[in-house]
Amino acid sequence: MKWNRIIVVGISILLLPVLLNGSTISPERGVMAYSVEREDAMPVIVSDTNPFYALIATPVAIYYDEENQQHVEPLLVENFSSPSRAVERFMEMYDMDNPIVIDGGDVANVSISLATDIWQHVEETVIVKNDFNGYSIAINLLPLASYKGIPVFVADDVSQIMPTLKTLGVKTTYVCGDIDGYGKVVRFDDATKAYEYVMEFVKDKFGEVGYIVMSNPLDITKPRVLDSVEYEFTQTIPSVAVLPAQSLYVASQALLGKDLFGIHEFEIPDNYTYARVKIDLINLDSDNAKELGDGLFIMVMNPEGRTYAYSATGAGIPEYDDNGDIVTDRLHYEFIVGNETGKYTVRVIGRWFADVKGSYDIKIRVESIDNPIDPVMERLSSLAPYLASFHRGIVFALDNFAFAGRSGMTQPGDNPDIIEDCNSHIMEIHSKLNSLLTDISDLPNDLYAVWQHYREHPIYIGILADTNMISMYYFKNPDSADMMGWGVPSDFIYGDIDPKMGDMENDTFTFYPFQENAVGRITGYNAEDCSALIARTVFYDEIISSLGEWKNTATVQTGCGLE
């Protein structure tokens, strides 16, 4: 391996209290010089089993030198036993030259290994407590490590990494959470102080903050299962495909008093405050699922007969054979209910075009969980520091961004009764975001001044989270219906500085709604898929450079007047 040693000397402005030799020094602006001797950026592939791996790897894959030049390589998250096709395709398209692979291990040992492989001398480092609180603070602070080009250590106790700190020549540590520091200590006890510190650092280093990554550290957690009950049903039912043979068969079954669709019951026990219902529906006659569109439809009704869920195997992830044919047509569906016990009804309808009937198997697992907040796109927040660092931005990530209702279906897209509560929660986030935008622009706390500034100088806002972690706002929709949902969910609110209170579909300072800042939601099935999406975007030019001349004249035409 070729070592590219770079001496980085930087200046940072201290804005927060510093602990020196165990004593507290009052906040003051002080100039602190530091030096770094390290290898150039390296591509890193980390296991998806621990979100701390991605944090530790971030300043290895991306950093800035003393001239503020960016050095960047891919940071991928991978399930090594069953890798995502998205990650595999990226590695096929992009030359990952001798990547560092972190396939497991204690986080302190991983930190030490990476630090000693990449850095020969460094006077500053970030230390993170190996727990949720440490993680929650760290994802907001970690862009600092890339901007300074310094390592990240994660440990349960500083004694685990002390010898390495001494060997590297560390003099100052930025500490996240309840863990001792080393040398001169800049301590962060909450996420707000962390992102405010990075915000000021970015303004000093680059002149402006160019990007905000909104995320939620709760996406590395899952609700704790307290109890569970399971049900399983197998049944043969008529096909409802509107064809002569199927129609005659349905009529004959109706005359005989037979069931035309499956009806099953399951119960949420009285002592389940929050219940997560998991449904696995399998089409036992899947031969023509791909060729003819065979499939199953499912509806779930609450004890009062209200439809709570409606889906189909066509919305599921089927099992394919080596030839690309569907061998198992199936659906996995989950929802969470709060404070609503009793008997629920499931209806299953089948459609088989080449047969008059078919069979299915359905498994239902009802879990008692300790809280209704459940991330569906897991560990996306672990990529927030990398994404923010690439765009010379900051991370704005708080665990109180998440929303879930406490009665009935817990998500507003399924439950109109909690839309108002959800929207009120979003407006609290919006207020915090506007406050952050005010601080970034160094403007007085005046809405018109902030609106005017960002109308002319918009900032990019990337939401790296699913809608359980950071909800959408539900705008009024006169065409709502039970099966269609209620309202229009949108991220528009996060780019709109001046929504008109009491008339949210309009703005305060413009006749028509106007989005001052650019907003996008970066998502994937999980952190693995999302890491591939980010990598394909960051290294897009390199990927397409080998595709030939056709790409320079290619076009995609969609019609509908969109061109």
Coordinates of C-alpha atoms in Angstrom, one line a residue:
M1 CA 0.0 0.0 0.0
K2 CA 1.3 3.4 -1.0
W3 CA 1.2 6.0 1.8
N4 CA 0.5 9.6 0.9
R5 CA 1.4 11.6 3.9
I6 CA -0.1 15.1 4.1
I7 CA 0.7 17.6 6.8
V8 CA -2.5 19.5 7.6
V9 CA -2.3 22.6 9.8
G10 CA -5.6 24.3 10.6
I11 CA -7.1 27.0 12.8
S12 CA -10.3 26.5 14.7
I13 CA -12.4 28.8 16.8
L14 CA -13.4 27.5 20.2
L15 CA -16.9 28.6 21.1
L16 CA -17.8 26.1 23.9
P17 CA -16.5 25.4 27.4
V18 CA -13.2 23.5 27.5
L19 CA -12.2 21.1 30.2
L20 CA -8.4 21.3 30.8
N21 CA -6.9 18.8 33.3
G22 CA -10.3 18.3 34.8
S23 CA -11.1 22.0 35.4
T24 CA -13.6 24.1 33.6
I25 CA -12.5 27.1 31.6
S26 CA -15.1 29.7 30.8
P27 CA -16.2 29.9 27.1
E28 CA -14.0 32.2 25.0
R29 CA -12.8 32.6 21.5
G30 CA -9.4 31.0 21.3
V31 CA -7.1 30.1 18.5
M32 CA -6.0 26.5 18.4
A33 CA -3.4 25.1 16.0
Y34 CA -3.3 21.5 15.2
S35 CA -1.3 19.2 12.9
V36 CA -2.2 16.0 11.1
E37 CA 0.0 13.5 9.3
R38 CA -2.2 10.9 7.6
E39 CA -2.8 8.7 4.5
D40 CA -5.0 10.0 1.7
A41 CA -8.7 9.2 1.7
M42 CA -9.4 5.5 1.4
P43 CA -12.6 3.7 0.2
V44 CA -14.2 1.8 3.1
I45 CA -16.8 -0.9 3.3
V46 CA -18.3 -1.4 6.7
S47 CA -20.6 -4.1 8.1
D48 CA -24.3 -3.2 8.6
T49 CA -24.3 -4.8 12.0
N50 CA -23.1 -1.7 13.9
P51 CA -23.9 1.9 13.0
F52 CA -20.7 3.1 14.8
Y53 CA -18.6 1.5 12.0
A54 CA -19.8 4.1 9.5
L55 CA -19.1 6.9 11.9
I56 CA -15.5 5.6 12.6
A57 CA -14.9 5.3 8.8
T58 CA -16.3 8.7 7.8
P59 CA -13.0 10.8 8.2
V60 CA -11.1 7.9 6.5
A61 CA -13.3 8.1 3.4
I62 CA -13.6 11.9 3.3
Y63 CA -11.6 14.8 4.6
Y64 CA -10.3 18.3 3.7
D65 CA -6.6 19.3 3.6
E66 CA -5.0 22.6 4.7
E67 CA -6.1 24.3 1.5
N68 CA -9.7 23.1 1.9
Q69 CA -9.4 20.7 -0.9
Q70 CA -11.7 17.7 -0.6
H71 CA -10.3 14.2 -0.6
V72 CA -13.2 11.7 -1.0
E73 CA -13.6 8.0 -1.6
P74 CA -16.8 5.8 -1.3
L75 CA -18.2 4.8 2.1
L76 CA -20.4 1.7 1.7
V77 CA -22.4 -0.2 4.2
E78 CA -22.8 -3.9 3.4
N79 CA -24.6 -7.0 4.7
F80 CA -21.7 -9.4 4.0
S81 CA -23.8 -12.5 4.3
S82 CA -26.5 -11.2 1.9
P83 CA -25.3 -8.1 0.1
S84 CA -27.6 -5.7 -1.5
R85 CA -27.6 -5.8 -5.3
A86 CA -27.3 -2.0 -5.2
V87 CA -24.0 -2.2 -3.4
E88 CA -22.8 -5.0 -5.7
R89 CA -23.7 -3.0 -8.8
F90 CA -21.8 0.1 -7.6
M91 CA -18.7 -2.0 -7.0
E92 CA -19.1 -3.4 -10.5
M93 CA -19.3 0.1 -12.0
Y94 CA -16.7 1.9 -9.9
D95 CA -13.1 0.7 -9.3
M96 CA -12.9 0.3 -5.5
D97 CA -9.1 0.3 -5.3
N98 CA -8.0 -1.8 -2.3
P99 CA -10.8 -0.8 0.0
I100 CA -10.6 -1.1 3.8
V101 CA -13.2 -3.6 5.0
I102 CA -14.7 -3.6 8.4
D103 CA -16.6 -6.8 8.8
G104 CA -17.1 -6.8 12.5
G105 CA -15.3 -6.5 15.8
D106 CA -15.4 -4.4 19.0
V107 CA -15.8 -0.8 18.1
A108 CA -12.9 0.3 20.3
N109 CA -10.6 -2.2 18.5
V110 CA -11.9 -1.1 15.1
S111 CA -11.3 2.6 16.0
I112 CA -7.7 1.7 17.1
S113 CA -7.0 -0.3 14.0
L114 CA -8.2 2.4 11.6
A115 CA -6.5 5.2 13.5
T116 CA -3.1 3.5 13.4
D117 CA -3.4 2.4 9.8
I118 CA -4.4 5.9 8.5
W119 CA -2.8 8.4 10.9
Q120 CA 0.9 8.6 11.8
H121 CA 0.5 11.8 13.9
V122 CA -2.5 13.8 15.0
E123 CA -3.0 16.3 17.7
E124 CA -6.8 16.2 17.8
T125 CA -9.4 13.4 17.8
V126 CA -13.1 12.8 18.4
I127 CA -14.1 10.4 21.2
V128 CA -17.6 8.9 21.3
K129 CA -19.2 7.0 24.1
N130 CA -20.4 3.6 22.9
D131 CA -24.1 4.1 23.6
F132 CA -27.2 5.7 22.1
N133 CA -26.6 9.1 23.7
G134 CA -23.0 9.2 22.4
Y135 CA -24.2 8.2 18.9
S136 CA -27.0 10.9 19.0
I137 CA -24.4 13.6 19.7
A138 CA -21.8 12.2 17.4
I139 CA -23.7 12.2 14.2
N140 CA -24.1 16.0 14.6
L141 CA -20.5 16.5 15.5
L142 CA -18.8 14.1 13.1
P143 CA -18.5 16.3 10.0
L144 CA -15.9 18.1 12.2
A145 CA -13.7 15.1 12.0
S146 CA -13.7 15.2 8.2
Y147 CA -13.2 18.9 8.1
K148 CA -10.1 18.6 10.3
G149 CA -9.0 15.3 8.9
I150 CA -8.8 13.6 12.4
P151 CA -9.8 10.2 13.6
V152 CA -12.9 9.0 15.5
F153 CA -12.7 6.7 18.5
V154 CA -15.7 4.9 19.9
A155 CA -15.3 3.2 23.3
D156 CA -16.9 2.3 26.6
D157 CA -14.1 3.8 28.5
V158 CA -11.2 6.0 27.5
S159 CA -8.7 3.6 29.0
Q160 CA -9.4 1.3 26.0
I161 CA -7.9 3.8 23.6
M162 CA -5.5 5.7 25.9
P163 CA -2.3 4.0 24.6
T164 CA -3.2 4.8 21.0
L165 CA -4.0 8.4 21.8
K166 CA -0.5 8.8 23.4
T167 CA 1.2 7.1 20.5
L168 CA -0.5 9.4 17.9
G169 CA 0.4 12.5 19.9
V170 CA -3.1 13.6 20.7
K171 CA -3.4 16.8 22.7
T172 CA -7.1 17.7 22.3
T173 CA -10.2 15.6 22.3
Y174 CA -13.8 16.4 21.2
V175 CA -15.9 14.2 23.5
C176 CA -19.5 13.0 22.7
G177 CA -21.4 11.7 25.7
D178 CA -20.6 10.3 29.1
I179 CA -17.0 9.3 28.7
D180 CA -13.7 10.9 29.8
G181 CA -11.6 12.8 27.4
Y182 CA -7.8 13.1 27.1
G183 CA -5.7 16.2 27.2
K184 CA -7.6 19.4 26.5
V185 CA -11.3 18.4 26.3
V186 CA -14.1 20.0 24.4
R187 CA -17.2 18.3 25.7
F188 CA -20.6 18.0 24.1
D189 CA -23.4 16.8 26.3
D190 CA -26.2 17.3 23.8
A191 CA -26.8 17.3 20.1
T192 CA -27.7 20.9 19.8
K193 CA -24.4 22.1 21.1
A194 CA -22.7 19.7 18.6
Y195 CA -24.4 21.0 15.5
E196 CA -24.1 24.6 16.6
Y197 CA -20.4 24.1 17.1
V198 CA -19.9 22.6 13.6
M199 CA -22.1 25.3 12.1
E200 CA -19.7 28.0 13.4
F201 CA -16.7 26.0 12.3
V202 CA -18.0 25.5 8.8
K203 CA -18.7 29.2 8.5
D204 CA -15.1 30.0 9.6
K205 CA -13.5 27.4 7.4
F206 CA -15.5 27.6 4.2
G207 CA -17.3 31.0 4.5
E208 CA -20.8 29.5 4.5
V209 CA -22.9 26.5 5.3
G210 CA -23.9 25.0 2.0
Y211 CA -26.1 22.0 3.1
I212 CA -28.1 20.7 6.0
V213 CA -28.7 17.0 6.5
M214 CA -31.7 16.3 8.6
S215 CA -31.8 12.9 10.2
N216 CA -32.8 11.0 13.4
P217 CA -30.6 8.9 15.6
L218 CA -33.6 6.8 16.6
D219 CA -33.3 4.9 13.4
I220 CA -30.6 2.7 14.9
T221 CA -33.1 1.5 17.6
K222 CA -36.1 -0.8 17.5
P223 CA -39.0 -1.1 19.9
R224 CA -38.5 -3.7 22.6
V225 CA -40.8 -6.7 22.2
L226 CA -42.5 -7.5 25.5
D227 CA -44.7 -10.4 24.5
S228 CA -46.2 -11.9 21.3
V229 CA -48.9 -14.2 20.0
E230 CA -49.0 -15.9 16.6
Y231 CA -51.7 -17.2 14.2
E232 CA -51.5 -19.2 11.0
F233 CA -54.3 -19.9 8.5
T234 CA -54.3 -21.9 5.2
Q235 CA -57.2 -21.8 2.8
T236 CA -58.4 -22.4 -0.7
I237 CA -60.7 -19.8 -2.2
P238 CA -62.3 -19.0 -5.6
S239 CA -60.5 -16.8 -8.1
V240 CA -62.2 -13.4 -8.6
A241 CA -60.7 -12.9 -12.0
V242 CA -63.5 -11.6 -14.3
L243 CA -63.4 -14.4 -16.9
P244 CA -66.1 -16.9 -17.9
A245 CA -64.7 -20.0 -16.1
Q246 CA -63.9 -18.1 -12.9
S247 CA -67.3 -16.3 -12.9
L248 CA -69.2 -19.6 -13.3
Y249 CA -67.2 -21.1 -10.5
V250 CA -67.8 -18.2 -8.2
A251 CA -71.5 -18.4 -8.9
S252 CA -71.6 -22.1 -8.1
Q253 CA -69.7 -21.6 -4.9
A254 CA -72.1 -18.8 -3.9
L255 CA -75.1 -21.1 -4.5
L256 CA -73.5 -23.8 -2.3
G257 CA -72.9 -21.2 0.5
K258 CA -69.1 -21.5 0.3
D259 CA -66.7 -18.7 1.2
L260 CA -65.8 -16.5 -1.8
F261 CA -62.8 -15.1 0.1
G262 CA -60.9 -15.9 3.2
I263 CA -62.0 -14.5 6.6
H264 CA -59.8 -14.9 9.6
E265 CA -59.6 -13.3 13.1
F266 CA -56.7 -12.4 15.4
E267 CA -56.7 -10.7 18.7
I268 CA -54.7 -7.9 20.3
P269 CA -54.7 -8.9 24.0
D270 CA -56.0 -6.4 26.6
N271 CA -52.6 -5.8 28.2
Y272 CA -51.0 -4.7 24.9
T273 CA -50.7 -0.9 25.0
Y274 CA -48.8 -0.8 21.7
A275 CA -49.1 -3.7 19.3
R276 CA -47.0 -4.3 16.2
V277 CA -48.9 -6.6 13.7
K278 CA -46.7 -8.5 11.2
I279 CA -48.5 -10.3 8.4
D280 CA -46.8 -12.7 6.0
L281 CA -49.1 -13.7 3.1
I282 CA -48.0 -16.4 0.6
N283 CA -49.6 -17.3 -2.6
L284 CA -49.4 -21.1 -2.7
D285 CA -50.2 -21.1 -6.5
S286 CA -47.6 -18.6 -7.7
D287 CA -46.9 -20.3 -11.1
N288 CA -48.5 -17.4 -13.2
A289 CA -47.8 -14.5 -10.9
K290 CA -45.3 -12.9 -13.3
E291 CA -46.8 -14.0 -16.7
L292 CA -50.5 -13.3 -15.9
G293 CA -50.5 -11.2 -12.8
D294 CA -52.0 -13.7 -10.4
G295 CA -52.0 -12.5 -6.8
L296 CA -53.7 -12.0 -3.5
F297 CA -55.3 -9.0 -1.9
I298 CA -55.7 -8.4 1.8
M299 CA -57.8 -6.1 4.0
V300 CA -57.5 -5.7 7.8
M301 CA -60.4 -4.3 9.9
N302 CA -60.3 -3.2 13.5
P303 CA -62.8 -4.4 16.1
E304 CA -65.3 -1.7 14.9
G305 CA -65.1 -2.8 11.3
R306 CA -62.9 0.1 10.1
T307 CA -60.4 -0.7 7.4
Y308 CA -56.9 -0.3 8.8
A309 CA -54.8 -1.9 6.1
Y310 CA -55.2 -2.7 2.4
S311 CA -52.5 -4.3 0.3
A312 CA -51.6 -7.0 -2.1
T313 CA -48.8 -9.5 -3.0
G314 CA -48.1 -7.2 -6.0
A315 CA -46.8 -4.7 -3.4
G316 CA -44.5 -7.4 -1.8
I317 CA -41.0 -8.6 -2.6
P318 CA -41.4 -12.0 -4.5
E319 CA -38.9 -14.8 -4.5
Y320 CA -37.3 -15.4 -7.9
D321 CA -35.6 -18.3 -9.5
D322 CA -32.3 -18.1 -11.5
N323 CA -34.3 -17.4 -14.7
G324 CA -36.0 -14.4 -13.2
D325 CA -39.4 -16.1 -12.8
I326 CA -41.5 -15.6 -9.6
V327 CA -41.5 -18.8 -7.6
T328 CA -43.2 -17.4 -4.5
D329 CA -45.7 -14.5 -4.7
R330 CA -45.8 -13.0 -1.3
L331 CA -46.3 -10.0 0.9
H332 CA -44.8 -8.9 4.2
Y333 CA -46.9 -6.1 5.9
E334 CA -46.5 -4.4 9.2
F335 CA -48.5 -1.8 11.1
I336 CA -48.6 -0.5 14.7
V337 CA -51.7 0.1 16.8
G338 CA -51.9 2.0 20.0
N339 CA -54.4 1.4 22.8
E340 CA -56.9 -0.5 20.7
T341 CA -57.3 -4.1 21.8
G342 CA -59.8 -6.7 20.7
K343 CA -60.6 -8.9 17.7
Y344 CA -59.4 -7.9 14.3
T345 CA -60.6 -9.3 11.0
V346 CA -58.5 -10.2 7.9
R347 CA -60.0 -10.7 4.5
V348 CA -58.1 -12.4 1.7
I349 CA -59.2 -12.2 -1.9
G350 CA -57.5 -14.3 -4.6
R351 CA -57.0 -13.7 -8.4
W352 CA -55.8 -16.6 -10.6
F353 CA -56.3 -16.1 -14.3
A354 CA -55.6 -19.7 -15.4
D355 CA -57.5 -21.5 -12.7
V356 CA -60.8 -21.1 -10.9
K357 CA -59.3 -21.3 -7.5
G358 CA -56.1 -21.1 -5.5
S359 CA -54.6 -21.5 -2.1
Y360 CA -52.7 -19.3 0.3
D361 CA -51.0 -19.3 3.7
I362 CA -51.1 -16.4 6.1
K363 CA -49.1 -16.0 9.3
I364 CA -49.9 -13.2 11.7
R365 CA -47.6 -12.2 14.6
V366 CA -48.9 -9.7 17.2
E367 CA -46.2 -8.2 19.3
S368 CA -46.5 -6.1 22.4
I369 CA -43.9 -3.3 22.1
D370 CA -42.7 -0.7 24.6
N371 CA -43.2 2.3 22.2
P372 CA -44.8 2.9 18.8
I373 CA -41.8 4.6 17.1
D374 CA -40.4 2.0 14.7
P375 CA -37.9 3.0 12.0
V376 CA -38.6 1.3 8.6
M377 CA -35.4 2.5 6.9
E378 CA -32.8 1.5 9.5
R379 CA -29.5 3.2 10.3
L380 CA -29.7 5.9 7.6
S381 CA -28.5 8.4 10.2
S382 CA -25.1 6.7 10.2
L383 CA -24.4 8.1 6.8
A384 CA -25.4 11.7 7.7
P385 CA -21.9 12.9 8.6
Y386 CA -20.5 11.6 5.3
L387 CA -23.2 13.3 3.2
A388 CA -22.9 16.6 5.1
S389 CA -19.1 16.5 4.8
F390 CA -19.2 16.0 1.1
H391 CA -21.4 19.1 0.7
R392 CA -19.5 21.3 3.3
G393 CA -22.6 21.2 5.4
I394 CA -23.9 20.3 8.9
V395 CA -26.0 17.5 10.4
F396 CA -29.2 18.5 12.1
A397 CA -30.4 15.4 13.8
L398 CA -32.5 15.1 17.0
D399 CA -34.4 12.0 18.3
N400 CA -37.5 14.1 19.1
F401 CA -38.1 14.6 15.3
A402 CA -39.9 11.2 15.3
F403 CA -43.7 11.1 15.5
A404 CA -46.2 8.3 16.2
G405 CA -49.9 8.5 17.3
R406 CA -50.9 6.9 20.6
S407 CA -54.4 5.7 19.7
G408 CA -55.4 3.6 16.8
M409 CA -53.1 3.3 13.8
T410 CA -50.0 5.2 14.8
Q411 CA -49.1 6.7 11.4
P412 CA -51.1 9.7 10.0
G413 CA -51.3 8.3 6.5
D414 CA -53.5 5.5 8.0
N415 CA -55.3 7.5 10.6
P416 CA -56.9 10.9 9.9
D417 CA -57.6 11.5 13.6
I418 CA -53.9 12.1 14.3
I419 CA -53.0 14.3 11.3
E420 CA -53.5 17.5 13.3
D421 CA -51.2 16.2 16.0
C422 CA -48.6 15.2 13.4
N423 CA -48.8 18.6 11.7
S424 CA -48.4 20.4 15.0
H425 CA -45.3 18.3 15.7
I426 CA -43.9 19.1 12.3
M427 CA -44.4 22.8 13.0
E428 CA -42.2 22.5 16.1
I429 CA -39.5 21.0 13.9
H430 CA -40.1 23.8 11.4
S431 CA -39.6 26.4 14.1
K432 CA -36.2 24.8 15.1
L433 CA -35.2 24.6 11.5
N434 CA -36.0 28.3 10.9
S435 CA -34.0 29.2 14.0
L436 CA -31.1 27.2 12.7
L437 CA -31.4 29.0 9.3
T438 CA -31.4 32.3 11.1
D439 CA -28.2 31.4 12.9
I440 CA -26.5 30.1 9.7
S441 CA -27.2 33.4 8.0
D442 CA -26.2 35.6 11.0
L443 CA -29.5 37.5 10.7
P444 CA -31.6 38.9 13.5
N445 CA -34.7 36.9 14.6
D446 CA -36.9 38.5 12.0
L447 CA -38.9 36.2 9.7
Y448 CA -39.1 38.7 6.8
A449 CA -35.3 39.2 6.8
V450 CA -34.7 35.4 6.9
W451 CA -37.2 34.8 4.1
Q452 CA -35.7 37.6 2.0
H453 CA -32.1 36.2 2.5
Y454 CA -33.0 32.6 1.5
R455 CA -35.2 33.7 -1.4
E456 CA -32.0 35.1 -2.9
H457 CA -29.5 32.6 -1.4
P458 CA -31.2 29.3 -1.0
I459 CA -29.6 26.4 0.9
Y460 CA -29.9 22.7 0.3
I461 CA -31.7 20.5 2.8
G462 CA -31.4 16.7 2.6
I463 CA -33.7 14.6 4.7
L464 CA -31.9 11.4 5.4
A465 CA -34.7 9.5 7.2
D466 CA -37.9 7.6 6.6
T467 CA -41.2 9.3 7.4
N468 CA -41.5 7.6 10.8
M469 CA -38.3 9.4 11.8
I470 CA -39.1 12.7 10.2
S471 CA -42.7 13.0 9.2
M472 CA -44.1 14.8 6.2
Y473 CA -46.7 17.6 6.6
Y474 CA -50.2 16.7 5.6
F475 CA -51.7 19.5 3.5
K476 CA -55.5 19.7 3.1
N477 CA -56.9 17.7 0.2
P478 CA -60.6 18.0 -0.8
D479 CA -60.4 14.7 -2.7
S480 CA -59.5 12.5 0.2
A481 CA -61.0 9.0 0.5
D482 CA -60.5 6.0 2.8
M483 CA -58.5 4.0 0.3
M484 CA -56.5 7.0 -1.0
G485 CA -55.4 8.4 2.3
W486 CA -56.1 11.7 3.9
G487 CA -54.4 15.0 2.9
V488 CA -51.3 15.4 0.7
P489 CA -48.1 14.4 2.6
S490 CA -45.2 16.5 1.5
D491 CA -41.7 17.7 2.5
F492 CA -42.4 21.1 1.0
I493 CA -42.8 22.5 4.5
Y494 CA -39.1 22.1 5.3
G495 CA -38.1 24.4 2.4
D496 CA -40.9 26.9 3.0
I497 CA -39.7 29.6 5.5
D498 CA -43.0 31.5 5.7
P499 CA -46.1 29.3 5.7
K500 CA -49.2 31.2 6.7
M501 CA -50.3 30.1 10.1
G502 CA -53.9 28.9 9.9
D503 CA -53.7 28.7 6.2
M504 CA -50.8 26.4 5.6
E505 CA -51.5 25.9 1.9
N506 CA -50.4 29.5 1.4
D507 CA -47.5 31.7 2.4
T508 CA -47.1 34.9 4.4
F509 CA -45.0 37.0 2.0
T510 CA -46.0 35.7 -1.4
F511 CA -49.4 35.3 -3.1
Y512 CA -48.6 31.8 -4.3
P513 CA -46.7 29.2 -2.2
F514 CA -43.0 29.5 -2.7
Q515 CA -40.3 27.2 -1.6
E516 CA -37.2 29.3 -0.6
N517 CA -34.8 26.3 0.0
A518 CA -34.3 23.2 -2.0
V519 CA -35.5 20.1 -0.1
G520 CA -35.0 16.4 -1.0
R521 CA -35.5 13.1 0.9
I522 CA -32.7 10.7 0.5
T523 CA -33.9 7.2 1.2
G524 CA -33.3 3.5 0.7
Y525 CA -34.4 0.2 2.0
N526 CA -31.8 0.6 4.8
A527 CA -28.3 2.1 5.2
E528 CA -26.9 -0.4 2.8
D529 CA -29.0 0.6 -0.1
C530 CA -28.7 4.3 0.8
S531 CA -24.9 4.1 0.9
A532 CA -25.0 2.8 -2.7
L533 CA -27.3 5.6 -3.7
I534 CA -25.0 8.3 -2.2
A535 CA -21.9 6.7 -3.7
R536 CA -23.5 6.5 -7.2
T537 CA -24.4 10.2 -6.9
V538 CA -21.0 11.3 -5.5
F539 CA -19.0 9.4 -8.1
Y540 CA -21.5 9.7 -11.0
D541 CA -19.0 11.4 -13.4
E542 CA -16.5 8.6 -12.8
I543 CA -19.1 5.9 -13.3
I544 CA -20.4 7.3 -16.6
S545 CA -17.0 8.1 -18.0
S546 CA -16.6 4.5 -19.3
L547 CA -20.0 4.3 -20.9
G548 CA -19.0 5.5 -24.4
E549 CA -20.1 8.4 -26.6
W550 CA -23.8 7.4 -26.7
K551 CA -24.3 8.9 -23.2
N552 CA -23.6 12.4 -24.6
T553 CA -26.6 12.3 -26.9
A554 CA -29.0 10.0 -24.9
T555 CA -32.4 11.3 -23.8
V556 CA -35.3 10.0 -21.8
Q557 CA -38.7 11.2 -23.1
T558 CA -41.7 10.6 -20.8
G559 CA -44.4 12.6 -22.6
C560 CA -47.2 14.3 -20.6
G561 CA -45.6 17.7 -21.4
L562 CA -42.8 17.2 -19.0
E563 CA -39.9 17.7 -21.4

